[in-house]
């Protein structure tokens, strides 16, 4: 099985760097055979092509805004067909959004495998004066997100069936 783990985010926008931070932590550790971890930052086309490069599953790590307290983690399976519902004007090579990336994959003739999102609720998308980095609550969630990704990779490599109920419990 070939698994892509992709960190998404802009390091200049506070908590938007969450996915990049988690990917960098994962890249500093050995990965099982068939698992590739990358920091895709805001490079939508690069990520779209990586997803099209024959991966069986992709795990995207990103900052999200769903109205919960900052640092709340989510694990969701994404529906590739939901990308069809976006209007054509929403594709922007300089904006990184998992659904936009899926739309790019489809527009380029690709068919993604299973797709997961490990997301973290943001606190701020504005950098503090004179510094880059995550807010305290989001930074505290990064080690838990690393563990969440590692567990998901293990489940996928061991061919465990991952149900929506299991995703919601993680």
CSV table of N, CA and C in Angstrom, one decimal:
chain,number,residue,atom,x,y,z
A,1,UNK,N,0.8,-1.2,0.0
A,1,UNK,CA,0.0,0.0,0.0
A,1,UNK,C,0.9,1.2,0.0
A,2,UNK,N,0.5,2.2,-0.8
A,2,UNK,CA,1.2,3.5,-0.9
A,2,UNK,C,0.4,4.6,-0.2
A,3,UNK,N,0.9,5.3,0.8
A,3,UNK,CA,0.2,6.3,1.5
A,3,UNK,C,1.0,7.6,1.5
A,4,UNK,N,0.3,8.7,1.1
A,4,UNK,CA,0.8,10.0,1.2
A,4,UNK,C,0.3,10.7,2.4
A,5,UNK,N,1.2,11.3,3.1
A,5,UNK,CA,0.8,12.2,4.3
A,5,UNK,C,1.3,13.6,3.9
A,6,UNK,N,0.4,14.5,3.9
A,6,UNK,CA,0.7,15.9,3.3
A,6,UNK,C,0.3,17.0,4.3
A,7,UNK,N,1.3,17.7,4.7
A,7,UNK,CA,1.1,18.9,5.6
A,7,UNK,C,0.7,20.1,4.7
A,8,UNK,N,-0.4,20.8,5.1
A,8,UNK,CA,-0.9,21.9,4.3
A,8,UNK,C,-0.9,23.1,5.2
A,9,UNK,N,-0.5,24.3,4.7
A,9,UNK,CA,-0.6,25.5,5.4
A,9,UNK,C,0.4,26.6,5.1
A,10,UNK,N,0.1,27.8,5.6
A,10,UNK,CA,1.0,28.9,5.3
A,10,UNK,C,1.7,29.3,6.6
A,11,UNK,N,3.0,29.2,6.6
A,11,UNK,CA,3.7,29.4,7.9
A,11,UNK,C,3.7,30.9,8.3
A,12,UNK,N,3.3,31.8,7.4
A,12,UNK,CA,3.2,33.2,7.8
A,12,UNK,C,1.9,33.6,8.4
A,13,UNK,N,0.9,32.7,8.5
A,13,UNK,CA,-0.4,33.0,9.0
A,13,UNK,C,-0.8,32.2,10.3
A,14,UNK,N,0.1,32.4,11.3
A,14,UNK,CA,-0.3,31.8,12.6
A,14,UNK,C,-0.6,30.4,12.6
A,15,UNK,N,-1.8,30.0,13.1
A,15,UNK,CA,-2.2,28.6,13.2
A,15,UNK,C,-2.4,27.9,11.9
A,16,UNK,N,-2.4,28.7,10.8
A,16,UNK,CA,-2.6,28.0,9.4
A,16,UNK,C,-1.4,27.1,9.2
A,17,UNK,N,-0.3,27.3,9.9
A,17,UNK,CA,0.9,26.5,9.8
A,17,UNK,C,0.8,25.1,10.4
A,18,UNK,N,-0.3,24.8,11.0
A,18,UNK,CA,-0.5,23.5,11.8
A,18,UNK,C,-0.1,22.3,10.9
A,19,UNK,N,-0.6,22.2,9.7
A,19,UNK,CA,-0.3,21.0,8.9
A,19,UNK,C,1.2,20.9,8.6
A,20,UNK,N,1.8,22.0,8.3
A,20,UNK,CA,3.3,22.1,8.1
A,20,UNK,C,4.0,21.6,9.3
A,21,UNK,N,3.7,22.1,10.5
A,21,UNK,CA,4.3,21.7,11.7
A,21,UNK,C,4.2,20.2,12.0
A,22,UNK,N,3.0,19.7,11.8
A,22,UNK,CA,2.9,18.2,12.1
A,22,UNK,C,3.6,17.4,11.0
A,23,UNK,N,3.6,17.8,9.8
A,23,UNK,CA,4.3,17.1,8.7
A,23,UNK,C,5.8,17.1,9.0
A,24,UNK,N,6.4,18.3,9.5
A,24,UNK,CA,7.8,18.3,9.8
A,24,UNK,C,8.1,17.4,11.0
A,25,UNK,N,7.3,17.3,11.9
A,25,UNK,CA,7.5,16.4,13.0
A,25,UNK,C,7.5,15.0,12.5
A,26,UNK,N,6.6,14.6,11.7
A,26,UNK,CA,6.6,13.3,11.1
A,26,UNK,C,7.8,13.0,10.2
A,27,UNK,N,8.2,14.0,9.5
A,27,UNK,CA,9.4,13.8,8.6
A,27,UNK,C,10.7,13.5,9.4
A,28,UNK,N,10.7,13.9,10.7
A,28,UNK,CA,11.9,13.7,11.5
A,28,UNK,C,11.9,12.3,12.1
A,29,UNK,N,10.9,11.5,11.8
A,29,UNK,CA,10.8,10.1,12.3
A,29,UNK,C,10.8,9.1,11.1
A,30,UNK,N,11.3,7.9,11.4
A,30,UNK,CA,11.3,6.9,10.3
A,30,UNK,C,9.8,6.6,10.0
A,31,UNK,N,9.5,6.3,8.8
A,31,UNK,CA,8.2,5.9,8.3
A,31,UNK,C,8.2,4.5,7.8
A,32,UNK,N,7.0,3.9,7.9
A,32,UNK,CA,6.9,2.5,7.4
A,32,UNK,C,7.1,2.5,5.9
A,33,UNK,N,7.4,1.4,5.3
A,33,UNK,CA,7.6,1.2,3.9
A,33,UNK,C,6.3,1.6,3.2
A,34,UNK,N,6.4,2.4,2.1
A,34,UNK,CA,5.2,2.8,1.4
A,34,UNK,C,4.6,4.1,1.8
A,35,UNK,N,5.1,4.7,2.9
A,35,UNK,CA,4.6,5.9,3.4
A,35,UNK,C,5.5,7.1,3.1
A,36,UNK,N,5.0,8.1,2.5
A,36,UNK,CA,5.7,9.3,2.1
A,36,UNK,C,5.1,10.5,2.9
A,37,UNK,N,5.9,11.3,3.6
A,37,UNK,CA,5.4,12.5,4.3
A,37,UNK,C,6.0,13.7,3.6
A,38,UNK,N,5.2,14.7,3.3
A,38,UNK,CA,5.7,15.9,2.7
A,38,UNK,C,5.0,17.2,3.3
A,39,UNK,N,5.8,18.3,3.2
A,39,UNK,CA,5.3,19.6,3.5
A,39,UNK,C,4.9,20.2,2.2
A,40,UNK,N,3.6,20.4,1.9
A,40,UNK,CA,3.1,21.0,0.7
A,40,UNK,C,2.8,22.4,0.8
A,41,UNK,N,2.8,22.9,2.0
A,41,UNK,CA,2.6,24.4,2.3
A,41,UNK,C,1.3,24.8,1.6
A,42,UNK,N,1.5,25.7,0.6
A,42,UNK,CA,0.4,26.3,-0.2
A,42,UNK,C,0.5,25.9,-1.6
A,43,UNK,N,1.2,24.8,-1.9
A,43,UNK,CA,1.4,24.4,-3.3
A,43,UNK,C,0.4,23.4,-3.8
A,44,UNK,N,-0.8,23.9,-4.2
A,44,UNK,CA,-1.9,23.1,-4.6
A,44,UNK,C,-1.6,22.1,-5.7
A,45,UNK,N,-1.0,22.6,-6.7
A,45,UNK,CA,-0.7,21.7,-7.9
A,45,UNK,C,0.3,20.6,-7.5
A,46,UNK,N,1.3,20.9,-6.7
A,46,UNK,CA,2.2,19.9,-6.2
A,46,UNK,C,1.5,18.8,-5.5
A,47,UNK,N,0.6,19.2,-4.6
A,47,UNK,CA,-0.2,18.2,-3.9
A,47,UNK,C,-1.1,17.4,-4.8
A,48,UNK,N,-1.7,18.1,-5.7
A,48,UNK,CA,-2.6,17.4,-6.6
A,48,UNK,C,-1.8,16.3,-7.4
A,49,UNK,N,-0.7,16.7,-7.9
A,49,UNK,CA,0.1,15.7,-8.7
A,49,UNK,C,0.6,14.6,-7.8
A,50,UNK,N,1.0,14.9,-6.5
A,50,UNK,CA,1.4,13.8,-5.6
A,50,UNK,C,0.3,12.8,-5.3
A,51,UNK,N,-1.0,13.3,-5.2
A,51,UNK,CA,-2.1,12.5,-5.0
A,51,UNK,C,-2.3,11.6,-6.2
A,52,UNK,N,-2.1,12.1,-7.4
A,52,UNK,CA,-2.3,11.4,-8.6
A,52,UNK,C,-1.2,10.4,-8.9
A,53,UNK,N,-0.1,10.4,-8.1
A,53,UNK,CA,1.1,9.6,-8.3
A,53,UNK,C,0.9,8.2,-7.8
A,54,UNK,N,-0.3,7.7,-7.8
A,54,UNK,CA,-0.6,6.3,-7.5
A,54,UNK,C,-0.7,6.0,-6.0
A,55,UNK,N,-1.1,6.9,-5.2
A,55,UNK,CA,-1.2,6.6,-3.8
A,55,UNK,C,-2.6,5.9,-3.5
A,56,UNK,N,-2.6,5.0,-2.6
A,56,UNK,CA,-3.8,4.3,-2.3
A,56,UNK,C,-4.7,5.1,-1.3
A,57,UNK,N,-4.0,5.9,-0.5
A,57,UNK,CA,-4.6,6.7,0.5
A,57,UNK,C,-3.8,8.0,0.7
A,58,UNK,N,-4.5,9.1,0.9
A,58,UNK,CA,-3.8,10.3,1.3
A,58,UNK,C,-4.3,10.9,2.6
A,59,UNK,N,-3.4,11.3,3.4
A,59,UNK,CA,-3.8,11.9,4.7
A,59,UNK,C,-3.4,13.3,4.7
A,60,UNK,N,-4.3,14.2,4.6
A,60,UNK,CA,-4.0,15.7,4.6
A,60,UNK,C,-4.1,16.2,6.0
A,61,UNK,N,-3.2,17.1,6.3
A,61,UNK,CA,-3.1,17.7,7.7
A,61,UNK,C,-3.3,19.2,7.5
A,62,UNK,N,-4.3,19.8,8.1
A,62,UNK,CA,-4.6,21.2,7.8
A,62,UNK,C,-5.2,21.8,9.0
A,63,UNK,N,-5.2,23.1,9.1
A,63,UNK,CA,-5.9,23.9,10.0
A,63,UNK,C,-7.4,24.0,9.5
A,64,UNK,N,-8.3,24.0,10.4
A,64,UNK,CA,-9.7,24.0,10.0
A,64,UNK,C,-10.5,25.0,11.0
A,65,UNK,N,-11.6,25.5,10.5
A,65,UNK,CA,-12.5,26.3,11.3
A,65,UNK,C,-13.9,25.7,11.3
A,66,UNK,N,-14.2,25.1,12.4
A,66,UNK,CA,-15.5,24.5,12.5
A,66,UNK,C,-16.3,25.0,13.8
A,67,UNK,N,-15.8,26.0,14.4
A,67,UNK,CA,-16.5,26.6,15.6
A,67,UNK,C,-16.2,26.0,16.9
A,68,UNK,N,-15.2,25.1,17.0
A,68,UNK,CA,-14.9,24.5,18.3
A,68,UNK,C,-13.7,25.2,18.9
A,69,UNK,N,-13.4,24.9,20.2
A,69,UNK,CA,-12.2,25.6,20.8
A,69,UNK,C,-10.9,25.3,20.1
A,70,UNK,N,-10.0,26.3,20.0
A,70,UNK,CA,-8.7,26.2,19.3
A,70,UNK,C,-8.0,24.9,19.9
A,71,UNK,N,-7.4,24.2,19.0
A,71,UNK,CA,-6.7,23.0,19.4
A,71,UNK,C,-7.5,21.7,19.3
A,72,UNK,N,-8.8,21.8,19.0
A,72,UNK,CA,-9.6,20.6,18.9
A,72,UNK,C,-9.2,19.9,17.6
A,73,UNK,N,-9.0,18.6,17.7
A,73,UNK,CA,-8.6,17.8,16.5
A,73,UNK,C,-9.7,17.1,15.9
A,74,UNK,N,-9.7,16.9,14.6
A,74,UNK,CA,-10.7,16.2,13.9
A,74,UNK,C,-10.0,15.2,13.0
A,75,UNK,N,-10.6,14.0,12.8
A,75,UNK,CA,-10.2,13.0,11.8
A,75,UNK,C,-11.4,12.7,11.0
A,76,UNK,N,-11.3,13.0,9.7
A,76,UNK,CA,-12.5,12.8,8.8
A,76,UNK,C,-12.0,12.2,7.5
A,77,UNK,N,-12.9,11.3,7.0
A,77,UNK,CA,-12.7,10.8,5.6
A,77,UNK,C,-13.4,11.8,4.7
A,78,UNK,N,-12.7,12.2,3.6
A,78,UNK,CA,-13.2,13.1,2.7
A,78,UNK,C,-13.9,12.4,1.5
A,79,UNK,N,-14.9,13.0,1.0
A,79,UNK,CA,-15.6,12.4,-0.2
A,79,UNK,C,-15.1,13.1,-1.4
A,80,UNK,N,-14.3,12.3,-2.3
A,80,UNK,CA,-13.8,13.0,-3.5
A,80,UNK,C,-14.9,13.5,-4.4
A,81,UNK,N,-16.0,12.9,-4.4
A,81,UNK,CA,-17.1,13.4,-5.3
A,81,UNK,C,-17.7,14.7,-4.8
A,82,UNK,N,-17.4,15.1,-3.5
A,82,UNK,CA,-17.9,16.4,-3.1
A,82,UNK,C,-17.2,17.6,-3.8
A,83,UNK,N,-16.0,17.3,-4.3
A,83,UNK,CA,-15.3,18.3,-5.0
A,83,UNK,C,-16.0,18.8,-6.3
A,84,UNK,N,-16.8,17.9,-6.8
A,84,UNK,CA,-17.6,18.2,-8.0
A,84,UNK,C,-18.6,19.4,-7.8
A,85,UNK,N,-19.0,19.6,-6.5
A,85,UNK,CA,-20.0,20.6,-6.2
A,85,UNK,C,-19.4,22.0,-6.1
A,86,UNK,N,-18.0,22.1,-6.2
A,86,UNK,CA,-17.4,23.4,-6.2
A,86,UNK,C,-17.5,24.1,-7.5
A,87,UNK,N,-17.7,25.4,-7.6
A,87,UNK,CA,-17.7,26.0,-8.9
A,87,UNK,C,-16.3,26.1,-9.5
A,88,UNK,N,-16.3,26.2,-10.8
A,88,UNK,CA,-15.0,26.2,-11.5
A,88,UNK,C,-14.1,27.4,-11.1
A,89,UNK,N,-14.7,28.5,-10.7
A,89,UNK,CA,-13.9,29.6,-10.3
A,89,UNK,C,-13.2,29.5,-8.9
A,90,UNK,N,-13.5,28.4,-8.2
A,90,UNK,CA,-12.9,28.3,-6.9
A,90,UNK,C,-11.5,27.7,-7.0
A,91,UNK,N,-11.1,27.2,-8.1
A,91,UNK,CA,-9.7,26.6,-8.2
A,91,UNK,C,-8.7,27.7,-8.3
A,92,UNK,N,-7.8,27.7,-7.4
A,92,UNK,CA,-6.8,28.8,-7.3
A,92,UNK,C,-5.5,28.1,-7.0
A,93,UNK,N,-4.5,28.2,-7.8
A,93,UNK,CA,-3.2,27.5,-7.6
A,93,UNK,C,-2.5,28.0,-6.4
A,94,UNK,N,-2.9,29.2,-5.9
A,94,UNK,CA,-2.2,29.8,-4.8
A,94,UNK,C,-2.9,29.7,-3.5
A,95,UNK,N,-4.1,29.1,-3.5
A,95,UNK,CA,-4.9,28.9,-2.3
A,95,UNK,C,-4.9,27.4,-2.0
A,96,UNK,N,-4.7,27.0,-0.8
A,96,UNK,CA,-4.7,25.5,-0.5
A,96,UNK,C,-5.9,25.2,0.3
A,97,UNK,N,-6.7,24.4,-0.2
A,97,UNK,CA,-7.9,23.9,0.4
A,97,UNK,C,-8.1,22.4,-0.1
A,98,UNK,N,-8.3,21.5,0.9
A,98,UNK,CA,-8.3,20.1,0.4
A,98,UNK,C,-9.4,19.8,-0.7
A,99,UNK,N,-10.5,20.5,-0.6
A,99,UNK,CA,-11.5,20.2,-1.6
A,99,UNK,C,-11.1,20.8,-3.0
A,100,UNK,N,-10.4,21.9,-3.0
A,100,UNK,CA,-9.9,22.5,-4.2
A,100,UNK,C,-8.9,21.6,-4.8
A,101,UNK,N,-8.0,21.0,-4.0
A,101,UNK,CA,-7.0,20.1,-4.5
A,101,UNK,C,-7.7,18.9,-5.1
A,102,UNK,N,-8.7,18.4,-4.5
A,102,UNK,CA,-9.5,17.2,-5.1
A,102,UNK,C,-10.1,17.6,-6.4
A,103,UNK,N,-10.6,18.8,-6.5
A,103,UNK,CA,-11.1,19.3,-7.8
A,103,UNK,C,-10.0,19.3,-8.9
A,104,UNK,N,-8.8,19.8,-8.5
A,104,UNK,CA,-7.7,19.8,-9.4
A,104,UNK,C,-7.3,18.4,-9.9
A,105,UNK,N,-7.3,17.5,-8.9
A,105,UNK,CA,-7.0,16.1,-9.3
A,105,UNK,C,-7.9,15.6,-10.3
A,106,UNK,N,-9.2,15.8,-10.1
A,106,UNK,CA,-10.2,15.4,-11.1
A,106,UNK,C,-10.1,16.1,-12.4
A,107,UNK,N,-9.8,17.4,-12.3
A,107,UNK,CA,-9.7,18.2,-13.6
A,107,UNK,C,-8.5,17.8,-14.4
A,108,UNK,N,-7.5,17.2,-13.7
A,108,UNK,CA,-6.3,16.7,-14.4
A,108,UNK,C,-6.4,15.3,-14.8
A,109,UNK,N,-7.6,14.7,-14.6
A,109,UNK,CA,-7.8,13.3,-15.0
A,109,UNK,C,-7.5,12.2,-14.0
A,110,UNK,N,-7.2,12.7,-12.8
A,110,UNK,CA,-6.8,11.7,-11.7
A,110,UNK,C,-8.1,11.2,-11.0
A,111,UNK,N,-7.9,10.1,-10.3
A,111,UNK,CA,-8.9,9.5,-9.4
A,111,UNK,C,-8.2,9.2,-8.1
A,112,UNK,N,-8.5,10.0,-7.1
A,112,UNK,CA,-7.9,9.8,-5.8
A,112,UNK,C,-8.3,8.5,-5.1
A,113,UNK,N,-7.4,8.0,-4.3
A,113,UNK,CA,-7.8,6.8,-3.5
A,113,UNK,C,-8.6,7.3,-2.3
A,114,UNK,N,-8.4,6.6,-1.2
A,114,UNK,CA,-9.1,7.1,0.1
A,114,UNK,C,-8.4,8.3,0.6
A,115,UNK,N,-9.2,9.3,1.1
A,115,UNK,CA,-8.7,10.6,1.5
A,115,UNK,C,-9.2,10.8,2.9
A,116,UNK,N,-8.2,11.3,3.7
A,116,UNK,CA,-8.5,11.6,5.1
A,116,UNK,C,-8.0,13.0,5.4
A,117,UNK,N,-8.6,13.7,6.4
A,117,UNK,CA,-8.2,15.0,6.8
A,117,UNK,C,-8.0,14.9,8.3
A,118,UNK,N,-6.8,15.2,8.8
A,118,UNK,CA,-6.5,15.4,10.2
A,118,UNK,C,-6.5,17.0,10.3
A,119,UNK,N,-7.5,17.5,11.0
A,119,UNK,CA,-7.6,18.9,11.1
A,119,UNK,C,-7.5,19.4,12.5
A,120,UNK,N,-7.1,20.7,12.7
A,120,UNK,CA,-7.0,21.3,14.0
A,120,UNK,C,-7.7,22.6,13.9
A,121,UNK,N,-8.6,22.8,14.9
A,121,UNK,CA,-9.3,24.1,15.0
A,121,UNK,C,-8.3,25.2,15.3
A,122,UNK,N,-8.4,26.3,14.6
A,122,UNK,CA,-7.4,27.4,14.7
A,122,UNK,C,-7.8,28.3,15.8
A,123,UNK,N,-6.8,29.0,16.3
A,123,UNK,CA,-7.0,30.1,17.3
A,123,UNK,C,-6.9,31.4,16.6
A,124,UNK,N,-5.8,31.6,15.9
A,124,UNK,CA,-5.6,32.8,15.1
A,124,UNK,C,-4.9,32.5,13.8
A,125,UNK,N,-5.3,33.3,12.8
A,125,UNK,CA,-4.7,33.2,11.5
A,125,UNK,C,-3.8,34.4,11.2
A,126,UNK,N,-3.5,35.2,12.3
A,126,UNK,CA,-2.6,36.3,12.2
A,126,UNK,C,-1.4,36.1,13.0
A,127,UNK,N,-0.2,36.3,12.4
A,127,UNK,CA,1.0,36.1,13.2
A,127,UNK,C,1.1,37.2,14.3
A,128,UNK,N,1.7,36.8,15.4
A,128,UNK,CA,2.0,37.7,16.5
A,128,UNK,C,3.1,38.6,16.0
A,129,UNK,N,3.1,39.9,16.4
A,129,UNK,CA,4.1,40.8,16.1
A,129,UNK,C,5.5,40.3,16.3
A,130,UNK,N,6.3,40.2,15.3
A,130,UNK,CA,7.7,39.9,15.4
A,130,UNK,C,8.0,38.4,15.5
A,131,UNK,N,6.9,37.5,15.4
A,131,UNK,CA,7.2,36.1,15.5
A,131,UNK,C,6.3,35.3,14.6
A,132,UNK,N,6.8,34.1,14.3
A,132,UNK,CA,6.0,33.2,13.5
A,132,UNK,C,5.7,32.0,14.4
A,133,UNK,N,4.7,31.3,14.1
A,133,UNK,CA,4.4,30.1,14.9
A,133,UNK,C,2.9,29.9,15.3
A,134,UNK,N,2.7,28.8,15.9
A,134,UNK,CA,1.3,28.5,16.3
A,134,UNK,C,1.0,29.1,17.6
A,135,UNK,N,-0.3,29.3,17.9
A,135,UNK,CA,-0.8,29.7,19.2
A,135,UNK,C,-0.5,28.5,20.2
A,136,UNK,N,-0.6,28.8,21.4
A,136,UNK,CA,-0.3,27.8,22.4
A,136,UNK,C,-1.2,26.6,22.4
A,137,UNK,N,-2.5,26.8,22.2
A,137,UNK,CA,-3.5,25.7,22.2
A,137,UNK,C,-3.3,24.8,20.9
A,138,UNK,N,-3.0,25.4,19.8
A,138,UNK,CA,-2.8,24.7,18.6
A,138,UNK,C,-1.4,23.9,18.6
A,139,UNK,N,-0.4,24.6,19.2
A,139,UNK,CA,0.9,23.9,19.3
A,139,UNK,C,0.8,22.7,20.2
A,140,UNK,N,0.0,22.8,21.3
A,140,UNK,CA,-0.2,21.7,22.2
A,140,UNK,C,-0.9,20.5,21.5
A,141,UNK,N,-1.7,20.8,20.5
A,141,UNK,CA,-2.4,19.7,19.7
A,141,UNK,C,-1.5,19.0,18.7
A,142,UNK,N,-0.3,19.6,18.4
A,142,UNK,CA,0.5,19.0,17.3
A,142,UNK,C,1.0,17.6,17.7
A,143,UNK,N,1.5,17.3,18.9
A,143,UNK,CA,1.9,15.9,19.2
A,143,UNK,C,0.8,14.9,19.2
A,144,UNK,N,-0.4,15.3,19.5
A,144,UNK,CA,-1.6,14.5,19.5
A,144,UNK,C,-1.9,14.2,18.0
A,145,UNK,N,-1.8,15.2,17.1
A,145,UNK,CA,-2.0,15.0,15.7
A,145,UNK,C,-1.0,14.0,15.1
A,146,UNK,N,0.2,14.1,15.5
A,146,UNK,CA,1.3,13.2,15.0
A,146,UNK,C,0.8,11.8,15.4
A,147,UNK,N,0.4,11.6,16.6
A,147,UNK,CA,-0.1,10.2,17.1
A,147,UNK,C,-1.3,9.8,16.3
A,148,UNK,N,-2.2,10.7,16.0
A,148,UNK,CA,-3.4,10.4,15.2
A,148,UNK,C,-3.0,9.9,13.8
A,149,UNK,N,-2.1,10.6,13.2
A,149,UNK,CA,-1.7,10.2,11.9
A,149,UNK,C,-1.0,8.9,11.9
A,150,UNK,N,-0.1,8.7,12.9
A,150,UNK,CA,0.6,7.4,13.0
A,150,UNK,C,-0.4,6.2,13.2
A,151,UNK,N,-1.4,6.4,14.0
A,151,UNK,CA,-2.4,5.4,14.2
A,151,UNK,C,-3.2,5.1,12.9
A,152,UNK,N,-3.6,6.2,12.2
A,152,UNK,CA,-4.3,6.0,11.0
A,152,UNK,C,-3.4,5.2,9.9
A,153,UNK,N,-2.2,5.6,9.8
A,153,UNK,CA,-1.3,4.9,8.9
A,153,UNK,C,-1.2,3.5,9.3
A,154,UNK,N,-1.0,3.2,10.5
A,154,UNK,CA,-1.0,1.8,11.0
A,154,UNK,C,-2.2,1.0,10.6
A,155,UNK,N,-3.4,1.6,10.9
A,155,UNK,CA,-4.7,1.0,10.5
A,155,UNK,C,-4.8,0.7,9.0
A,156,UNK,N,-4.3,1.7,8.2
A,156,UNK,CA,-4.4,1.5,6.8
A,156,UNK,C,-3.5,0.4,6.3
A,157,UNK,N,-2.2,0.4,6.8
A,157,UNK,CA,-1.3,-0.6,6.4
A,157,UNK,C,-1.7,-2.0,6.9
A,158,UNK,N,-2.4,-2.1,7.9
A,158,UNK,CA,-2.9,-3.4,8.4
A,158,UNK,C,-4.2,-3.8,7.9
A,159,UNK,N,-4.7,-3.0,6.9
A,159,UNK,CA,-5.9,-3.3,6.2
A,159,UNK,C,-7.1,-3.3,7.1
A,160,UNK,N,-7.1,-2.5,8.1
A,160,UNK,CA,-8.3,-2.4,9.0
A,160,UNK,C,-9.3,-1.6,8.3
A,161,UNK,N,-10.6,-2.0,8.4
A,161,UNK,CA,-11.7,-1.2,7.8
A,161,UNK,C,-12.0,-0.1,8.8
A,162,UNK,N,-11.9,1.1,8.3
A,162,UNK,CA,-12.1,2.3,9.1
A,162,UNK,C,-13.5,2.8,8.8
A,163,UNK,N,-14.3,2.8,9.7
A,163,UNK,CA,-15.7,3.2,9.5
A,163,UNK,C,-15.9,4.7,10.0
A,164,UNK,N,-16.9,5.3,9.5
A,164,UNK,CA,-17.2,6.7,9.9
A,164,UNK,C,-17.4,6.8,11.5
A,165,UNK,N,-18.0,5.8,12.1
A,165,UNK,CA,-18.1,5.8,13.6
A,165,UNK,C,-16.7,5.8,14.2
A,166,UNK,N,-15.8,5.0,13.7
A,166,UNK,CA,-14.5,5.0,14.3
A,166,UNK,C,-13.8,6.4,14.1
A,167,UNK,N,-14.0,7.0,13.0
A,167,UNK,CA,-13.4,8.3,12.8
A,167,UNK,C,-13.9,9.3,13.8
A,168,UNK,N,-15.2,9.3,14.1
A,168,UNK,CA,-15.8,10.2,15.0
A,168,UNK,C,-15.3,10.0,16.4
A,169,UNK,N,-14.9,8.8,16.7
A,169,UNK,CA,-14.5,8.5,18.1
A,169,UNK,C,-13.0,8.9,18.4
A,170,UNK,N,-12.2,9.1,17.4
A,170,UNK,CA,-10.8,9.3,17.5
A,170,UNK,C,-10.5,10.6,18.1
